[in-house]
Coordinates of C-alpha atoms and ligand atoms in Angstrom, one line a residue:
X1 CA 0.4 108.3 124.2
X2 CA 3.4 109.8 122.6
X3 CA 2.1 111.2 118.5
X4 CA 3.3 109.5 115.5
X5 CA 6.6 111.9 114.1
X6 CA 5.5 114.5 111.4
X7 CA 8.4 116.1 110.0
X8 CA 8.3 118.3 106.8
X9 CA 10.2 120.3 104.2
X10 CA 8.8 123.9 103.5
X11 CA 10.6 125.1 100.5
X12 CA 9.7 129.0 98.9
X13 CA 9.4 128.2 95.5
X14 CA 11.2 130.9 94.4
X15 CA 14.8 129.7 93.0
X16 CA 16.0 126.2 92.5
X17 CA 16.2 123.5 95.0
X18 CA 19.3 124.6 97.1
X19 CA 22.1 122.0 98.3
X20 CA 21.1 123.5 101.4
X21 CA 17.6 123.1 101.3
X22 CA 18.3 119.5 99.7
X23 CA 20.2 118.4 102.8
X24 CA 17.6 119.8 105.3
X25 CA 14.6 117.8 103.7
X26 CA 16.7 114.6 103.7
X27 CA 17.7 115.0 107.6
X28 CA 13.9 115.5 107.5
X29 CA 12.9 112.6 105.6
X30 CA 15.4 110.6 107.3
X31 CA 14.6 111.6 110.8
X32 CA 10.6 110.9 109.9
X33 CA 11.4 107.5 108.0
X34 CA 14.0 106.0 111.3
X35 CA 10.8 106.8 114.0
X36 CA 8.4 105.9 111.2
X37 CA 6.6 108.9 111.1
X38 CA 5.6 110.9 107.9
X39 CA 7.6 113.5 105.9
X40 CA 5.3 116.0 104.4
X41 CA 6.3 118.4 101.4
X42 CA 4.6 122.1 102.1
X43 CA 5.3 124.8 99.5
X44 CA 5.4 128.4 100.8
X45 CA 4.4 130.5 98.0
X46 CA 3.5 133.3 100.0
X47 CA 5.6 135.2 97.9
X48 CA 3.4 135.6 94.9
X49 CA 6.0 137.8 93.1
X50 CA 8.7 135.5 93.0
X51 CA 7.1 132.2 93.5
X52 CA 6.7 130.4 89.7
X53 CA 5.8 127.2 89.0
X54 CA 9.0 126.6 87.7
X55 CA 10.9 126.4 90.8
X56 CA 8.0 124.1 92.2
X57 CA 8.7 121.6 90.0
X58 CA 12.4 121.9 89.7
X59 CA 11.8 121.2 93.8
X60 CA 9.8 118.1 93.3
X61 CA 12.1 117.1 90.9
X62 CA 15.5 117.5 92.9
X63 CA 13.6 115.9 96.1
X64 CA 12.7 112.7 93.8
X65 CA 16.3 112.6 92.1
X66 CA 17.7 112.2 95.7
X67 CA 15.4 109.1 97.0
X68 CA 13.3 111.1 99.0
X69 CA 9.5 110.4 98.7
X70 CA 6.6 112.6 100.7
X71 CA 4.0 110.8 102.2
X72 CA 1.7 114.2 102.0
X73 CA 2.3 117.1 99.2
X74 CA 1.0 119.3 96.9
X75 CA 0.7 116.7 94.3
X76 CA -0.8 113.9 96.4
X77 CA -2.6 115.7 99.0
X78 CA -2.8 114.2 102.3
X79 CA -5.3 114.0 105.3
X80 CA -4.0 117.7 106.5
X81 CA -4.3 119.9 103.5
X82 CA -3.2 122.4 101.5
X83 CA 0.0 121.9 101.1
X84 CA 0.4 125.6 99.8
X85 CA -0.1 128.5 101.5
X86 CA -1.6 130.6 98.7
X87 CA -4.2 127.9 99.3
X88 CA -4.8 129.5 103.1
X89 CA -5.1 132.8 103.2
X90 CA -8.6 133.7 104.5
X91 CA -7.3 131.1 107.5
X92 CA -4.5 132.8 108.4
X93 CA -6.4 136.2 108.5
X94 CA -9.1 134.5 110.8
X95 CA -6.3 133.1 113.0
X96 CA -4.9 136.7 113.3
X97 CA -8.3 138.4 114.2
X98 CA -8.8 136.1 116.8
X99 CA -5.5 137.2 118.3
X100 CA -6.8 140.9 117.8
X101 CA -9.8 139.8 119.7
X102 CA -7.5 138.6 122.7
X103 CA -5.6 141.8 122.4
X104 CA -2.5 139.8 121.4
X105 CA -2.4 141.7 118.2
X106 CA -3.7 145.0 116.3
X107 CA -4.1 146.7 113.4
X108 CA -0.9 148.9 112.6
X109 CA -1.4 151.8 110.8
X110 CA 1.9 153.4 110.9
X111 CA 3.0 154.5 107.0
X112 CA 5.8 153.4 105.4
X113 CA 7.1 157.0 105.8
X114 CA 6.8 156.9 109.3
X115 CA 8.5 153.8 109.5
X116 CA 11.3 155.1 107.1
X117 CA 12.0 158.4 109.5
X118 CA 11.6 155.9 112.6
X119 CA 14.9 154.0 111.1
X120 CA 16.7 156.8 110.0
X121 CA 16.1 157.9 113.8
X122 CA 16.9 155.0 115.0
X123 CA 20.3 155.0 112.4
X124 CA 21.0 158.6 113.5
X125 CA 21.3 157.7 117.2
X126 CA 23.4 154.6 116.4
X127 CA 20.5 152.4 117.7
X128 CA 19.6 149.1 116.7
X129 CA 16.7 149.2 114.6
X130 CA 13.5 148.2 116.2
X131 CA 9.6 149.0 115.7
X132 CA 8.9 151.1 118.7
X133 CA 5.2 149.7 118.9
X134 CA 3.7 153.1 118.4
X135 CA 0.8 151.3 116.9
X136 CA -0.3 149.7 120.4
X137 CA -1.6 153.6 121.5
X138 CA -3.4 154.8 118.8
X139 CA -6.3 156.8 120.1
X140 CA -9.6 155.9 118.5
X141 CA -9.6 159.5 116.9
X142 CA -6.7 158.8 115.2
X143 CA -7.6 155.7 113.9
X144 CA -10.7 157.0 112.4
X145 CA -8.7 159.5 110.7
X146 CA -6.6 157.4 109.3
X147 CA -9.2 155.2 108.0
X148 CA -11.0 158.1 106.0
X149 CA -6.8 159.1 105.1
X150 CA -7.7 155.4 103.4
X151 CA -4.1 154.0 105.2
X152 CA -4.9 150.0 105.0
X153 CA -3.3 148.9 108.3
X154 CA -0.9 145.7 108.6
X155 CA -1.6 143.3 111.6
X156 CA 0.9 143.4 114.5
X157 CA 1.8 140.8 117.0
X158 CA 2.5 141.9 120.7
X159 CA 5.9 141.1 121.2
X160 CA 6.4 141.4 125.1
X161 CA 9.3 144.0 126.0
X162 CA 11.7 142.1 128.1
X163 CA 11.6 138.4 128.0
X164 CA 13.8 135.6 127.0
X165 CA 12.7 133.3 124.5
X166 CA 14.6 129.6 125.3
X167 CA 13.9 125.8 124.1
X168 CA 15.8 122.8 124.1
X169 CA 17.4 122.5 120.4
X170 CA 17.2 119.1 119.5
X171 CA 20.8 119.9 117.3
X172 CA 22.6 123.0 119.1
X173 CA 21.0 122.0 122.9
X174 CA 19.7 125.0 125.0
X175 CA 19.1 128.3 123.4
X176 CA 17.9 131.5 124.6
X177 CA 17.1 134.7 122.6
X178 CA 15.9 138.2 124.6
X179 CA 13.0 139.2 123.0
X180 CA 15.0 142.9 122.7
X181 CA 16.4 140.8 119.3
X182 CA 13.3 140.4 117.8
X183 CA 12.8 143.9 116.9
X184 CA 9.5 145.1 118.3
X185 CA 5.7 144.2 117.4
X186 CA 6.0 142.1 114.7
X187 CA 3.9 142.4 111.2
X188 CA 2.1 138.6 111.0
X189 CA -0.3 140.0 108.2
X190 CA 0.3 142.4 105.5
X191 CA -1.6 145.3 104.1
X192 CA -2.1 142.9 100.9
X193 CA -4.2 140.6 103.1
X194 CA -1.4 137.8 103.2
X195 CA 0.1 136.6 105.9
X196 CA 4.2 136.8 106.8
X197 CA 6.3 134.0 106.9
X198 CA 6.4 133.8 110.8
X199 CA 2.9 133.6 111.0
X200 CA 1.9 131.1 108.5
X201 CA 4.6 129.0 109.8
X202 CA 3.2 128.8 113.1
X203 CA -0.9 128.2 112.0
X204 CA 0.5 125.5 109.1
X205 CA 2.8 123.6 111.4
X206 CA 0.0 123.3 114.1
X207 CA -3.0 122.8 111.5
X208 CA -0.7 119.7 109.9
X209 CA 0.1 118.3 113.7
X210 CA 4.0 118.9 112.8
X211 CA 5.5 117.3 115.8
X212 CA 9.8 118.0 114.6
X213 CA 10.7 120.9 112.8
X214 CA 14.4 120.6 111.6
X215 CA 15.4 123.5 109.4
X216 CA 18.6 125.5 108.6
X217 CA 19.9 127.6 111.2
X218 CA 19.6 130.6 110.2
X219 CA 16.1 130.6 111.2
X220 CA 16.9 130.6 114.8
X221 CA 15.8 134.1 115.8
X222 CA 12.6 133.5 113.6
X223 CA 11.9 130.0 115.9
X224 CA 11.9 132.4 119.0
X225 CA 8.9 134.8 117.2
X226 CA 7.1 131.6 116.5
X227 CA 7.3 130.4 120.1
X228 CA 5.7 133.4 121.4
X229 CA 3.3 132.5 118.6
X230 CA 2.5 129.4 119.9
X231 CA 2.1 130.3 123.2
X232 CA -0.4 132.9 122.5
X233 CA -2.6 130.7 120.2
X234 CA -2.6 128.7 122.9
X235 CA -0.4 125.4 121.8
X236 CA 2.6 123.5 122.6
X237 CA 5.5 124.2 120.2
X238 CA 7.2 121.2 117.7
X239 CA 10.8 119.9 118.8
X240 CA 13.0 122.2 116.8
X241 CA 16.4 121.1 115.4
X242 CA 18.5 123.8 113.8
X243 CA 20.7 121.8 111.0
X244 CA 24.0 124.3 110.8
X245 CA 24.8 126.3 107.7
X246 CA 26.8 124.9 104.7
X247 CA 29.7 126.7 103.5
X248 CA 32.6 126.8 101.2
X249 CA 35.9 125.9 101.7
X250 CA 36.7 129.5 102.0
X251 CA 34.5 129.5 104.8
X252 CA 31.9 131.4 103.0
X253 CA 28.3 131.0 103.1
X254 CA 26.9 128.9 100.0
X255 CA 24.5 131.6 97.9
X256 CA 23.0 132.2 94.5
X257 CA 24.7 135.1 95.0
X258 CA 28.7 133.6 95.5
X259 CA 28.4 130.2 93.9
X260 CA 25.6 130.7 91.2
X261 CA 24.9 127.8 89.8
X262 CA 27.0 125.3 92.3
X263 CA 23.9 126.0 94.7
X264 CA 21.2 124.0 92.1
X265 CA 20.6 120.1 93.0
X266 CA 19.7 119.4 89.6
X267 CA 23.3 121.0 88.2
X268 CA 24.7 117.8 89.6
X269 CA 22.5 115.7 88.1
X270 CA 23.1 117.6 84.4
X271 CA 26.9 117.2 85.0
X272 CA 26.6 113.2 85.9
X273 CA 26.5 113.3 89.3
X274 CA 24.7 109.7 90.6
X275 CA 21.9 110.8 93.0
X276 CA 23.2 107.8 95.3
X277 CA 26.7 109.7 95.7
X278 CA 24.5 113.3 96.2
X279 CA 22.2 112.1 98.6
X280 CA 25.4 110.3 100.7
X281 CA 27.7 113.2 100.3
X282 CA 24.9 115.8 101.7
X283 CA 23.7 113.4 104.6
X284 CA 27.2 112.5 105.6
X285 CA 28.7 116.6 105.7
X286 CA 27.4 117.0 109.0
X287 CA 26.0 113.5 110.4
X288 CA 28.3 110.9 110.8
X289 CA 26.5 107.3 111.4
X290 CA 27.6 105.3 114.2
X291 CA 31.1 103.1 113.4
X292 CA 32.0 105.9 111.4
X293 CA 30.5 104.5 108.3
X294 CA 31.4 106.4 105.4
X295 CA 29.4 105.0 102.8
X296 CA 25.8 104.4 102.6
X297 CA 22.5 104.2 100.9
X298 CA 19.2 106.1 101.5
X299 CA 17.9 102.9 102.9
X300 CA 20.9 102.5 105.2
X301 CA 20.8 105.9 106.4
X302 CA 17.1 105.7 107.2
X303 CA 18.1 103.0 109.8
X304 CA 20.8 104.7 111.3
X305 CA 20.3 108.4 111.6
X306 CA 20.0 109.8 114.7
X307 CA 18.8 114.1 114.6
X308 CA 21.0 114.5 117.8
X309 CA 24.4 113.4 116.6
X310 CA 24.4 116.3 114.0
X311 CA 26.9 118.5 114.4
X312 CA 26.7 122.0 115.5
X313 CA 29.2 123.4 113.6
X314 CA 29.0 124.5 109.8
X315 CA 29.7 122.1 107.1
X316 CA 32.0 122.3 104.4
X317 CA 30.9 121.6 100.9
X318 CA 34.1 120.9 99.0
X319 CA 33.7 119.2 95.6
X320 CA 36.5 117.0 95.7
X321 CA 34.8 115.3 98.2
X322 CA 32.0 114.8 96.6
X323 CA 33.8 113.7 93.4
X324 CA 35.0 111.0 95.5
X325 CA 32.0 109.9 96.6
X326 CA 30.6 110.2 93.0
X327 CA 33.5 108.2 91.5
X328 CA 32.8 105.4 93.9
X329 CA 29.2 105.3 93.3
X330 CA 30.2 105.5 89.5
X331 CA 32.7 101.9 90.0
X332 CA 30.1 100.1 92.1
X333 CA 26.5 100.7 90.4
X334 CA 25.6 98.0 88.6
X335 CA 26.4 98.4 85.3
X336 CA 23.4 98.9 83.6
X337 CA 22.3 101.7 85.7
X338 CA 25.9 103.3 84.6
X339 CA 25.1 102.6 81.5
X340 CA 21.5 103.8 80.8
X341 CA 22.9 106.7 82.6
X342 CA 25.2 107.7 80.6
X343 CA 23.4 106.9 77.2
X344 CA 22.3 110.8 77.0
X345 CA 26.2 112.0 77.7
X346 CA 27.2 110.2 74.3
X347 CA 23.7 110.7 72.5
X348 CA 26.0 112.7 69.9
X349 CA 28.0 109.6 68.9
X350 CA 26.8 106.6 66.2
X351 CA 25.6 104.7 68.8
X352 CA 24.4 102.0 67.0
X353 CA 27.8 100.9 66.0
X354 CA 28.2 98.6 69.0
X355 CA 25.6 96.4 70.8
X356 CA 24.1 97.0 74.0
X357 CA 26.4 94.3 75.5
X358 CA 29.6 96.1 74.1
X359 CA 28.3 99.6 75.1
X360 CA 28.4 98.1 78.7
X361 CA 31.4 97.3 78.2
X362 CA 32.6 100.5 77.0
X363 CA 31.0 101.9 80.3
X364 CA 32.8 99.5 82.0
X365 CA 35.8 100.7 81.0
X366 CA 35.4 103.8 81.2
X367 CA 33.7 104.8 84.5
X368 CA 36.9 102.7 86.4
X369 CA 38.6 106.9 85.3
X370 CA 36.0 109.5 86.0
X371 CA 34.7 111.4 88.5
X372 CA 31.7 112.8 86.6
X373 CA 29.9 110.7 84.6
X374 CA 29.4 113.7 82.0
X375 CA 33.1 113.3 81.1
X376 CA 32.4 110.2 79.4
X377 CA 32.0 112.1 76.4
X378 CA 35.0 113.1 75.9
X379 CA 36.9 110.0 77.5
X380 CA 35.1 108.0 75.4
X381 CA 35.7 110.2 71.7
X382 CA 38.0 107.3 70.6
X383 CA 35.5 104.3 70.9
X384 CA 32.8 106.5 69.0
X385 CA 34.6 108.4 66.8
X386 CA 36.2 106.9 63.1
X387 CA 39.1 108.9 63.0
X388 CA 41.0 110.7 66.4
X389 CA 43.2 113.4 67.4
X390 CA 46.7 112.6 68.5
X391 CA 46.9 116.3 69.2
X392 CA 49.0 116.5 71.7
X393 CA 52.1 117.6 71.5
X394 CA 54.2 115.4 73.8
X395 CA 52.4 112.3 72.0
X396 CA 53.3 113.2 68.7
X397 CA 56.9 113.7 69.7
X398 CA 56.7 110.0 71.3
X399 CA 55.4 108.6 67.9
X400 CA 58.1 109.7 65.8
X401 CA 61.1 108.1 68.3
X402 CA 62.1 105.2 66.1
X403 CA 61.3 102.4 69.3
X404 CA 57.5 103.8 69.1
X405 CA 57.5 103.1 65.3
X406 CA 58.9 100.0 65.7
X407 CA 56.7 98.6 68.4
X408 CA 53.7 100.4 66.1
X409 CA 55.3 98.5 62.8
X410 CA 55.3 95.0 65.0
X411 CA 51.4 95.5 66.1
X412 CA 50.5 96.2 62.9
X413 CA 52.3 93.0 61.6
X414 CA 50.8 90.6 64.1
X415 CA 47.4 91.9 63.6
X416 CA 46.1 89.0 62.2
X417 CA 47.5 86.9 65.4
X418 CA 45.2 88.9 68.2
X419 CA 42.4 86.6 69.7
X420 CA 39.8 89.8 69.0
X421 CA 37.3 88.1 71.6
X422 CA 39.9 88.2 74.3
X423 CA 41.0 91.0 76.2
X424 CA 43.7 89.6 78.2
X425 CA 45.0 87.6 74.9
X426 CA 45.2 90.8 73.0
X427 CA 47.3 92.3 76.0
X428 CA 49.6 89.0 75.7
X429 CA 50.2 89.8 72.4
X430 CA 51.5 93.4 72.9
X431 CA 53.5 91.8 75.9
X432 CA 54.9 89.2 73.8
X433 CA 56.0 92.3 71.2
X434 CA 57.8 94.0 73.9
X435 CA 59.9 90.7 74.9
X436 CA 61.0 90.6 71.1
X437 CA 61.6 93.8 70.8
X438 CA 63.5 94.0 74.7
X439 CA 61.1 96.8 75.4
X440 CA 58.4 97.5 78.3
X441 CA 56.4 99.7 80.4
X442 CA 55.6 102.9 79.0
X443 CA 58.2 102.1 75.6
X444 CA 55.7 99.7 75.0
X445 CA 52.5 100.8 75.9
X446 CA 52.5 104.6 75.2
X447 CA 53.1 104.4 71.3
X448 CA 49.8 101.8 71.1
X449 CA 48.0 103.6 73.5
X450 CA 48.7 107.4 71.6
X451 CA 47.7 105.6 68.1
X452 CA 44.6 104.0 69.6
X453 CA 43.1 106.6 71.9
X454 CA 44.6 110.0 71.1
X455 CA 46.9 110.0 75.0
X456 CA 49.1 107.8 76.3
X457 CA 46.8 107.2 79.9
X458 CA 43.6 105.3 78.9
X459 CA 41.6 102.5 80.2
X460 CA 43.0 99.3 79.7
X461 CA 44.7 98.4 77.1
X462 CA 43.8 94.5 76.1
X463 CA 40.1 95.5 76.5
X464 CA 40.4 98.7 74.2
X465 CA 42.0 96.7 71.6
X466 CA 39.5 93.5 71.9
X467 CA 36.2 96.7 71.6
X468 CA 38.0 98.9 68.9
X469 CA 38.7 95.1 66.7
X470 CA 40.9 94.9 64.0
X471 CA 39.7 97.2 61.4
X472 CA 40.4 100.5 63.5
X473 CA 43.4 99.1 65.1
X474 CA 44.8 98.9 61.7
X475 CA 43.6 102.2 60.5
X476 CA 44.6 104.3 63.2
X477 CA 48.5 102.8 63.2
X478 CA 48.7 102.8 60.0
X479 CA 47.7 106.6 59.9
X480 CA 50.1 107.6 62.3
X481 CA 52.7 105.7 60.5
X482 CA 52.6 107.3 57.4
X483 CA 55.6 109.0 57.4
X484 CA 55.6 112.6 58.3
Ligands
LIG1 N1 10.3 128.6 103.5 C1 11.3 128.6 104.6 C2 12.6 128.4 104.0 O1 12.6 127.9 102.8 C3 10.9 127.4 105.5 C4 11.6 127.5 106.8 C5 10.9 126.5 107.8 O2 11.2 125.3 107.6 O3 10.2 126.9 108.6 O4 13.6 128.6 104.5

C-alpha cells in the first residue's frame, strides 16, 4: 500500500517570506494538492537569535496571500505535532544519544580554538577545509580532563570516509555526492543543547511521515548528510526534488543582500500586485503545464502540475514579466475584486464624491493602463482631485496653438448638448466638433484630453467625460482658457 503524499514547507523564521521560499511551498502545495496528499507548514526556529515572531507571521501571511492553505501548521496543529522545532528539543537530544549508544555518533570536545588552528592548517596547506574527526579517538583520560577543564562537548555524527552518497532526484534525476564534500564528522547537536539544521530535519521529516521533500537546491549537499542520517536511524529516506535556484536577469542569485526588498512576497502585495498574477508568475518560471498553457489559476495548476517536468535549470525572475502577468490579472478580475482592491491606493482622495457603482467605473477605466494596481493613484489624480496640473511642458505648449483653443472654445459651447449618461454619445459629440472644425486624431483629442486629465494619453475619452459631468468639464477648460 503505497502512503498518502505528505509534502511540507520548512521556512526559518528569520527574514521575510522570500520569492524563493514562496515558489518552493507552492510546488509543494501543488504537488501535495494534484496526488491529494497534505501540505504541512513546519517553522524552524532553531535559530533562537534570529527567529522573531515577526517573520512568522509575515510567513503565514505571504503563504495565505498566495492561495496556499496548510492542512497541518503551527496555528492549527495537526495529528503529527509540533510544528516548531523550539517545541522539540529534548527529542532531538534523545534521538542523538541513541546514535551515541550505536556508536554512530559522540561527544566532540574539540574547542573552538582548536578548531580555529585546524582551519588555519588546513588554509595554510591549501586544503579544503574539513573536521579531521579527531574527536572519534579521544582517550578516556582525556575526556575526563576535559570535563573537570568544564569544555561542554557538541554531538558528532560519524560521517564514513569514502563513500558516495546518490538518490534519484525527483527534479535534477541521478545525483551523487562523495562523502569527501561533506566536510568530516558532522555537529547534529550543539553545545547549547539544540540541535543543527541537518539533524532536526531528518527526526522531523520522519516523526511527521514526510513522504516528498521538494526544496531549493541549494540544499543538495545537505540532502546527502541527511541520507546518511536516515540510514543510520534506521529509515527509508523521502523522495527528494531539488527546485533550481531563482535568479536575476543579470544572472545573479536573488538575496536580501543584492535585491533588498525585491526578495519580500508581501512588497508585491503593498505595491498592487494581485496574488492570482504572483502565484501564476512564480509557478510558471520554472514549470510549464502541459499545452504550454500560460495562464492559470491556483485551482488549475493543482490539476495539472507535474514535480517531474520542472526544469533543472535556474529561473529568471524578470519584473516585466511579471508586470505582464499582473496587468492581465488586473483587466480580467472581476471588477469588484479590482475595485475593493484598490479602495486603500486612493484612500487619500474624497471618496465619497462618487457612488460605489461610478467608483467601479473609474476602476474600470483605469486598470485597462496599469501594470501595478498601486499606480492608480496617481492615474487616477484627475477623477479625485478638484483642480489638476497641466504641468507638462509639451501640453501646455499644445493648449496655447490656436486649433487647440478652438476645439477647447467649441466643447465648452456645446456643453449643454452632451448626453452626460452616455459615454459613447459624449465621444460623438467631440467627433462631431472635429468634422466642423475639419480636424481629428490627436488635433482633436489632445487639447480635451490635456484640459481634462492633466496629459494627452488617458483612458477613454467618452467615458472620462460622461464620469467627470459637466460641472468639471466646464471648469477645467475654462481654466485653461483664460488667456495667458
Ligand atoms: N529551513 C530550511 C530553509 O528554509 C528548510 C529546508 C528544507 O526544506 O529542508 O531553507
Amino acid at each position: 500500500m503505497t502512503s498518502k503524499v505528505r509534502a511540507r514547507i520548512a521556512p526559518s523564521p528569520t527574514g521575510h517570506l522570500h520569492l524563493g521560499t514562496a515558489r518552493t511551498a507552492l510546488y509543494n502545495y501543488l504537488f501535495a494538492r494534484k496526488e491529494q496528499g497534505d501540505f504541512i507548514l513546519r517553522l524552524e526556529d532553531t535559530d533562537e537569535v534570529r527567529s522573531d515572531e515577526k517573520y512568522t507571521a509575515d510567513i503565514l501571511d505571504g503563504l495565505r496571500w498566495l492561495g496556499m492553505n496548510w492542512d497541518e501548521g503551527p496555528d492549527i496543529g495537526g495529528p503529527f505535532p509540533p510544528y516548531r522545532q523550539t517545541q522539540k528539543t529534548d527529542h532531538y537530544e534523545q534521538v542523538a544519544h541513541k546514535l551515541i549508544a550505536e556508536g554512530k555518533a559522540y561527544f566532540c570536545y574539540a574547542s573552538p580554538e582548536e578548531l580555529d588552528a585546524l582551519r588555519e592548517e588546513q588554509k595554510q596547506r591549501n586544503e579544503s577545509q574539513r573536521y579531521d574527526n579527531r574527536g572519534r579517538h579521544y582517550s578516556s583520560e582525556e575526556v575526563d580532563n576535559y570535563v573537570k577543564e568544564g569544555r561542554i562537548p557538541v554531538i558528532r555524527f560519524k560521517v564514513e570516509d569514502d563513500r558516495v552518497v546518490s538518490w534519484h532526484d525527483a527534479i535534477k534525476g541521478e545525483i551523487q555526492i562523495h562523502t569527501a564534500d561533506i566536510g568530516g564528522d558532522m555537529v547534529i547537536v550543539k553545545s547549547s543543547g539544540i540541535a543543527i539544521y541537518n539533524f532536526a530535519v531528518v527526526v522531523d521529516d520522519i516523526d511527521m511521515k514526510m513522504t516528498h521533500v521538494i526544496r531549493g537546491e541549494d540544499h543538495i549537499h545537505n540532502t546527502a548528510k541527511q541520507i546518511l542520517l536516515y540510514e543510520a536511524l534506521g529509515m527509508e529516506h523521502p523522495v527528494f526534488a531539488h527546485v533550481p535556484l531563482i535568479v536575476d536577469t543579470d544572472r545573479a542569485k536573488l538575496s536580501k543582500r543584492k535585491h533588498g526588498e525585491a526578495v519580500h512576497i508581501l512588497k508585491y502585495r503593498v505595491d498592487g500586485y494581485m496574488p492570482e498574477a504572483m502565484m501564476n508568475y512564480l509557478a510558471q518560471m520554472s514549470w510549464t503545464p502541459l499545452g504550454d498553457k500560460e495562464i492559470f489559476s491556483v485551482e488549475e495548476a493543482c490539476q495539472m502540475f507535474d514535480i517531474h517536468k520542472v526544469s533543472k535549470s535556474h529561473a529568471i525572475f524578470d519584473i516585466k514579466k511579471l508586470n505582464w502577468f499582473n496587468a492581465h490579472y488586473l483587466r480580467s478580475l472581476p471588477l469588484n475584486v479590482v475595485t475593493d482592491r484598490a479602495m486603500p491606493y486612493l484612500s487619500d482622495y474624497n471618496l465619497s464624491q462618487y457612488s460605489r457603482e461610478k467608483l467601479e467605473e473609474i476602476v474600470k477605466l483605469l486598470r485597462e493602463g496599469l501594470e501595478v494596481l498601486g499606480d492608480i493613484k496617481q492615474a487616477g489624480a484627475f477623477f479625485f482631485n478638484e483642480k489638476i496640473e497641466v504641468s507638462d511642458e509639451a501640453v501646455a505648449g499644445l493648449l496655447k496653438q490656436d486649433n487647440s483653443r478652438k476645439v477647447l472654445s467649441k466643447v465648452i459651447e456645446s456643453l449643454p448638448q452632451f448626453p452626460w449618461e452616455d459615454p459613447k454619445g459624449c465621444k460623438a459629440i467631440i467627433d462631431g466638433i472635429g468634422k466642423e472644425l475639419g480636424m481629428k486624431g490627436k488635433d482633436l483629442y489632445w487639447p480635451v484630453r490635456a484640459a481634462l486629465c492633466g496629459c494627452t494619453s488617458g483612458p477613454d475619452l467618452g467615458a472620462t467625460l460622461s464620469i467627470l459631468g459637466e460641472t468639471r468639464v466646464r471648469s477645467r477648460i475654462e481654466s485653461l482658457l483664460q488667456p495667458c
